[in-house]
Coordinates of N, CA and C in Angstrom, one line a residue:
M521 N 98.7 85.9 67.1 CA 99.1 85.4 68.3 C 99.9 86.1 68.9
A522 N 99.8 86.4 70.2 CA 100.6 87.3 71.4 C 101.5 86.5 72.0
T523 N 102.7 87.0 72.6 CA 103.3 86.0 73.3 C 103.3 87.1 74.7
C524 N 103.5 86.3 75.9 CA 103.4 86.6 77.2 C 105.0 87.6 77.4
S525 N 104.8 88.8 77.8 CA 106.1 89.6 77.9 C 107.1 89.1 79.2
S526 N 106.4 88.2 80.1 CA 107.2 87.6 81.2 C 107.8 86.3 80.8
C527 N 106.7 85.5 80.6 CA 107.2 84.0 80.3 C 107.4 83.5 78.7
N528 N 107.1 84.5 77.8 CA 107.3 84.2 76.4 C 106.4 83.0 76.3
K529 N 105.3 82.8 76.7 CA 104.3 81.9 76.3 C 103.2 82.3 75.4
S530 N 103.1 81.5 74.1 CA 102.1 81.9 73.1 C 100.7 82.1 73.7
L531 N 100.1 83.2 73.3 CA 98.8 83.2 73.9 C 97.8 83.4 72.9
A532 N 96.5 82.7 72.9 CA 95.4 82.9 72.1 C 95.0 84.5 72.3
T533 N 94.3 84.9 71.2 CA 93.7 86.4 71.5 C 93.0 86.4 72.4
A534 N 92.2 85.6 73.0 CA 91.1 85.7 74.0 C 91.7 85.5 75.2
D535 N 93.0 85.1 75.4 CA 93.7 84.7 76.6 C 94.5 86.1 77.0
V536 N 94.9 87.0 76.0 CA 95.8 88.1 76.5 C 95.4 89.1 77.3
L537 N 96.1 89.3 78.3 CA 95.9 90.5 79.3 C 96.9 91.4 79.2
Y538 N 96.8 92.7 79.7 CA 97.8 93.6 79.5 C 98.2 94.3 80.8
T539 N 99.3 94.4 80.8 CA 100.0 95.2 82.2 C 99.8 96.7 82.1
E540 N 100.1 97.4 83.2 CA 99.8 98.8 83.6 C 100.7 99.5 82.0
D541 N 101.9 99.2 81.7 CA 102.5 99.7 80.8 C 102.3 98.8 79.3
A542 N 101.0 98.4 79.1 CA 100.4 97.9 78.1 C 101.3 96.7 77.2
Q543 N 101.8 95.8 78.2 CA 102.7 94.6 77.7 C 101.5 93.4 77.6
P544 N 101.6 92.6 76.7 CA 100.8 91.5 77.0 C 101.3 90.4 78.0
V545 N 100.5 89.9 78.8 CA 100.8 88.9 79.7 C 99.8 87.9 80.0
C546 N 100.4 86.6 80.3 CA 99.3 85.5 80.2 C 98.5 85.8 81.8
V547 N 97.4 84.8 82.1 CA 96.7 84.9 83.1 C 97.7 84.6 84.4
G548 N 98.4 83.7 84.4 CA 99.3 83.2 85.5 C 100.2 84.4 85.8
C549 N 101.0 85.0 84.6 CA 101.9 86.0 85.1 C 100.9 87.4 85.5
S550 N 99.9 87.6 85.1 CA 99.0 88.8 85.5 C 98.7 88.5 87.0
A551 N 98.3 87.1 87.3 CA 98.0 87.1 88.8 C 99.3 87.3 89.7
Q552 N 100.3 86.7 89.4 CA 101.7 86.7 89.9 C 102.0 88.5 90.2
R553 N 101.8 89.3 89.2 CA 102.1 90.6 89.3 C 101.1 91.2 90.4
E554 N 99.8 90.9 89.9 CA 98.9 91.7 91.2 C 99.2 91.0 92.7
I555 N 99.5 89.8 92.8 CA 99.8 89.3 94.1 C 101.2 90.1 94.6
K556 N 102.2 90.3 93.7 CA 103.3 91.2 94.4 C 103.0 92.7 94.4
R557 N 102.1 93.3 93.7 CA 101.6 94.5 94.0 C 100.9 94.7 95.4
D558 N 100.0 93.8 95.7 CA 99.2 93.6 97.0 C 100.1 93.5 98.1
E559 N 101.2 92.5 97.9 CA 102.2 92.6 99.0 C 102.9 93.6 99.3
K560 N 103.5 94.4 98.2 CA 104.1 95.7 98.5 C 103.1 96.7 99.1
N561 N 102.0 96.6 98.8 CA 101.0 97.6 99.4 C 100.9 97.4 101.0
A562 N 100.7 95.9 101.0 CA 100.8 95.7 102.7 C 102.0 95.9 103.4
A563 N 103.3 95.7 102.7 CA 104.4 96.4 103.3 C 104.3 97.7 103.7
R564 N 103.7 98.7 102.7 CA 103.5 99.9 102.8 C 102.8 100.4 104.1
N565 N 101.7 99.6 104.3 CA 100.7 99.9 105.1 C 101.3 99.4 106.5
I566 N 102.3 98.3 106.8 CA 102.9 98.2 107.9 C 103.8 99.4 108.3
K567 N 104.4 100.0 107.3 CA 105.1 101.0 107.6 C 104.7 102.3 108.0
M568 N 103.5 102.4 107.4 CA 102.6 103.8 107.9 C 102.1 103.6 109.1
A569 N 101.6 102.1 109.6 CA 101.1 101.9 110.8 C 101.9 102.4 111.9
G570 N 103.7 102.0 111.6 CA 104.5 102.5 112.5 C 104.5 104.0 112.6
V571 N 104.5 104.5 111.6 CA 104.6 106.1 111.6 C 103.4 106.9 112.4
T572 N 102.4 106.1 111.9 CA 101.1 106.6 112.5 C 100.9 106.5 113.9
C573 N 101.5 105.4 114.5 CA 101.9 105.3 116.0 C 102.6 106.4 116.6
L574 N 103.9 106.9 115.9 CA 104.6 107.9 116.6 C 103.8 109.1 116.4
V575 N 103.2 109.5 115.4 CA 102.6 110.7 115.1 C 101.3 110.8 116.0
A576 N 100.6 109.9 116.3 CA 99.4 109.8 117.2 C 100.0 110.0 118.7
G577 N 101.0 109.1 118.9 CA 101.6 109.6 120.3 C 102.2 110.8 120.6
L578 N 102.5 111.4 119.5 CA 103.0 112.9 119.9 C 101.9 113.8 120.0
V579 N 100.6 113.5 119.1 CA 99.5 114.5 119.1 C 98.9 114.2 120.6
G580 N 98.8 113.1 121.2 CA 98.4 112.9 122.4 C 99.0 113.4 123.3
F581 N 100.3 113.3 123.1 CA 101.4 114.2 124.2 C 101.1 115.6 124.2
A582 N 100.9 116.2 123.0 CA 100.9 117.5 123.0 C 99.6 117.9 123.4
A583 N 98.4 117.2 123.4 CA 97.1 117.3 123.8 C 97.2 117.1 125.6
F584 N 97.8 116.0 125.9 CA 98.2 115.8 127.4 C 98.9 116.9 128.2
Y585 N 99.9 117.5 127.4 CA 100.9 118.6 127.9 C 100.0 119.8 128.2
I586 N 98.8 120.1 127.4 CA 98.3 121.4 127.4 C 96.7 121.0 128.1
N587 N 96.6 119.7 128.5 CA 95.4 119.3 129.4 C 94.2 119.5 128.7
Y588 N 94.2 118.8 127.3 CA 93.2 119.1 126.5 C 92.8 117.4 126.2
G589 N 92.2 116.9 127.0 CA 91.9 115.5 127.0 C 91.0 115.0 125.9
L590 N 90.3 116.1 125.2 CA 89.4 115.5 124.2 C 90.3 114.8 123.0
F591 N 91.5 115.3 122.8 CA 92.4 114.9 121.7 C 93.3 113.8 122.4
F592 N 93.4 113.8 123.6 CA 94.5 112.9 124.2 C 93.9 111.3 124.1
Y593 N 92.5 111.0 124.4 CA 92.4 109.8 124.5 C 92.4 109.1 123.1
P594 N 91.7 109.8 122.1 CA 91.7 109.2 120.8 C 93.1 108.8 120.3
A595 N 93.8 110.0 120.4 CA 95.3 109.8 120.1 C 96.1 108.8 120.5
A596 N 95.8 108.5 122.0 CA 96.4 107.3 122.7 C 96.1 106.1 122.3
I597 N 94.6 105.7 121.8 CA 94.1 104.5 121.4 C 94.6 104.5 120.1
V598 N 94.6 105.4 119.3 CA 95.2 105.0 117.8 C 96.7 104.7 117.9
S599 N 97.4 105.5 118.7 CA 98.8 105.0 119.0 C 99.1 103.7 119.3
V600 N 98.4 103.2 120.4 CA 98.5 101.8 120.7 C 98.2 100.7 119.6
A601 N 97.0 101.1 119.2 CA 96.6 100.1 118.2 C 97.4 100.0 117.0
S602 N 97.9 101.2 116.2 CA 98.6 101.0 115.4 C 100.3 100.5 115.8
G603 N 100.6 100.9 116.7 CA 102.0 100.4 117.2 C 101.9 99.0 117.4
L604 N 100.9 98.3 118.0 CA 100.9 96.9 118.3 C 100.6 96.3 116.8
Y605 N 99.7 96.6 116.1 CA 99.8 96.1 114.7 C 101.4 96.0 113.8
A606 N 101.9 97.2 114.0 CA 103.1 97.4 113.2 C 104.2 96.3 113.8
G607 N 104.2 96.5 115.1 CA 105.1 95.5 115.9 C 104.9 94.1 115.4
Q608 N 103.5 93.5 115.6 CA 103.0 92.3 115.3 C 103.4 91.9 113.9
A609 N 102.9 92.7 112.9 CA 103.5 92.4 111.6 C 104.8 92.5 111.1
M610 N 105.6 93.3 112.0 CA 107.0 93.3 111.7 C 107.7 91.9 112.1
L611 N 107.4 91.2 113.2 CA 107.7 90.3 113.7 C 107.2 89.0 113.1
T612 N 105.7 88.9 112.5 CA 105.4 87.9 112.0 C 105.0 87.7 110.6
S613 N 105.2 88.8 109.9 CA 104.5 88.7 108.5 C 105.9 88.8 107.5
D614 N 106.6 87.6 107.6 CA 107.8 87.8 106.7 C 107.5 88.2 105.0
R615 N 106.2 87.5 104.7 CA 105.8 87.6 103.5 C 105.8 89.1 102.9
F616 N 105.4 89.8 103.7 CA 105.2 91.2 103.5 C 106.4 91.9 103.8
T617 N 107.1 91.7 104.9 CA 108.3 92.6 105.2 C 109.4 92.3 104.1
A618 N 109.4 91.1 103.5 CA 110.4 90.8 102.5 C 110.5 91.9 101.2
H619 N 109.4 92.6 101.2 CA 109.1 93.8 100.2 C 109.9 95.1 101.0
M620 N 110.2 95.2 102.1 CA 110.6 96.5 102.8 C 112.0 96.4 102.8
T621 N 112.8 97.7 102.5 CA 114.1 97.6 102.7 C 114.4 97.7 104.3
S622 N 116.0 97.5 104.5 CA 116.3 97.6 105.9 C 116.0 98.8 106.6
A623 N 116.1 100.0 105.8 CA 115.9 101.3 106.4 C 114.1 101.4 106.8
D624 N 113.4 100.9 105.7 CA 111.9 100.9 106.1 C 111.6 100.2 107.4
K625 N 112.4 99.0 107.6 CA 112.0 98.0 108.8 C 112.6 98.8 110.0
T626 N 113.7 99.6 109.9 CA 114.2 100.3 111.0 C 113.3 101.3 111.4
I627 N 112.9 102.0 110.3 CA 112.0 103.3 110.7 C 110.7 102.7 111.2
T628 N 110.1 101.8 110.7 CA 108.9 101.2 111.3 C 109.0 100.7 112.8
M629 N 110.1 100.3 113.0 CA 110.4 99.5 114.6 C 110.4 101.0 115.4
V630 N 111.4 101.6 115.0 CA 111.8 102.9 115.7 C 110.5 103.7 116.1
C631 N 109.9 104.0 115.0 CA 108.6 104.7 115.3 C 107.5 104.1 115.9
A632 N 107.1 102.8 115.9 CA 106.2 102.0 116.7 C 106.7 102.2 118.0
I633 N 108.0 101.7 118.4 CA 108.7 101.6 119.9 C 108.5 103.0 120.6
G634 N 108.8 104.1 119.6 CA 108.6 105.5 120.3 C 107.2 106.0 120.6
G635 N 106.2 105.6 119.4 CA 105.0 105.9 120.1 C 104.3 105.2 121.0
L636 N 104.7 104.0 121.1 CA 104.4 103.2 122.2 C 105.0 103.6 123.7
A637 N 105.9 103.9 123.6 CA 106.6 104.5 124.9 C 106.1 106.0 125.4
I638 N 105.9 106.7 124.3 CA 105.0 108.1 124.7 C 103.6 107.5 125.3
A639 N 103.0 106.9 124.9 CA 101.7 106.2 125.5 C 101.8 105.5 126.8
A640 N 102.8 105.1 126.9 CA 103.1 104.1 128.1 C 103.5 105.3 129.2
F641 N 104.2 106.5 128.7 CA 104.7 107.7 129.6 C 103.2 108.2 130.2
E642 N 102.4 108.5 129.1 CA 101.0 109.2 129.4 C 100.4 108.3 130.4
T643 N 100.1 107.0 130.0 CA 99.6 106.0 131.1 C 99.9 106.1 132.5
L644 N 101.3 106.1 132.7 CA 101.8 106.1 134.1 C 101.7 107.4 134.6
V645 N 101.7 108.6 134.0 CA 101.3 109.8 134.5 C 99.9 109.7 134.9
L646 N 99.1 109.5 134.1 CA 97.5 109.3 134.6 C 97.4 108.6 135.5
G647 N 98.0 107.4 135.8 CA 97.8 106.4 137.1 C 98.5 106.9 138.2
G648 N 99.2 108.2 138.2 CA 99.8 108.6 139.3 C 101.3 108.2 139.7
Y649 N 101.8 107.1 138.8 CA 103.0 106.4 139.1 C 104.2 107.3 138.9
I650 N 104.1 108.2 137.9 CA 105.0 109.3 137.5 C 104.5 110.9 138.1
D651 N 105.2 111.4 138.8 CA 104.8 112.8 139.2 C 105.2 113.7 138.1
W652 N 104.4 114.1 137.3 CA 104.6 115.0 136.2 C 103.5 116.0 136.1
R653 N 103.7 117.2 136.0 CA 102.8 118.3 135.9 C 102.6 118.9 134.7
P654 N 101.6 118.7 133.7 CA 101.6 119.2 132.5 C 101.4 120.8 132.6
R655 N 101.6 121.5 131.6 CA 101.8 122.9 131.5 C 100.2 123.1 131.2
V656 N 99.7 124.3 132.0 CA 98.6 124.8 131.8 C 98.3 125.9 131.2

């Protein structure tokens, strides 16, 4: 008879599952560990969406700056999409953001806002609302 390493419940031999570090756990504790792991992965994905927004915005700005439209449009689309996802997830997904530190939350929001601001600037320049001439 094994004992669950999390809740100390006695387990039949057929009911024993093991953690990544080879500790015996019951089905309920194993499911809880998997849910927590998946929620942490979702929190990491939210943070990476914010960082992706900023990086794509900078790539789009660099392409815009040298008048190379082939990279500008995809980068702008990626920047806006990931920025909107990161912002929406930060504001509405408390279940996932609970696994983020305050520094992670700040980094995510700053990167998303920065990337969206760059994309907005590029859009205003393309629309002729801002008179800015990129370097050729």
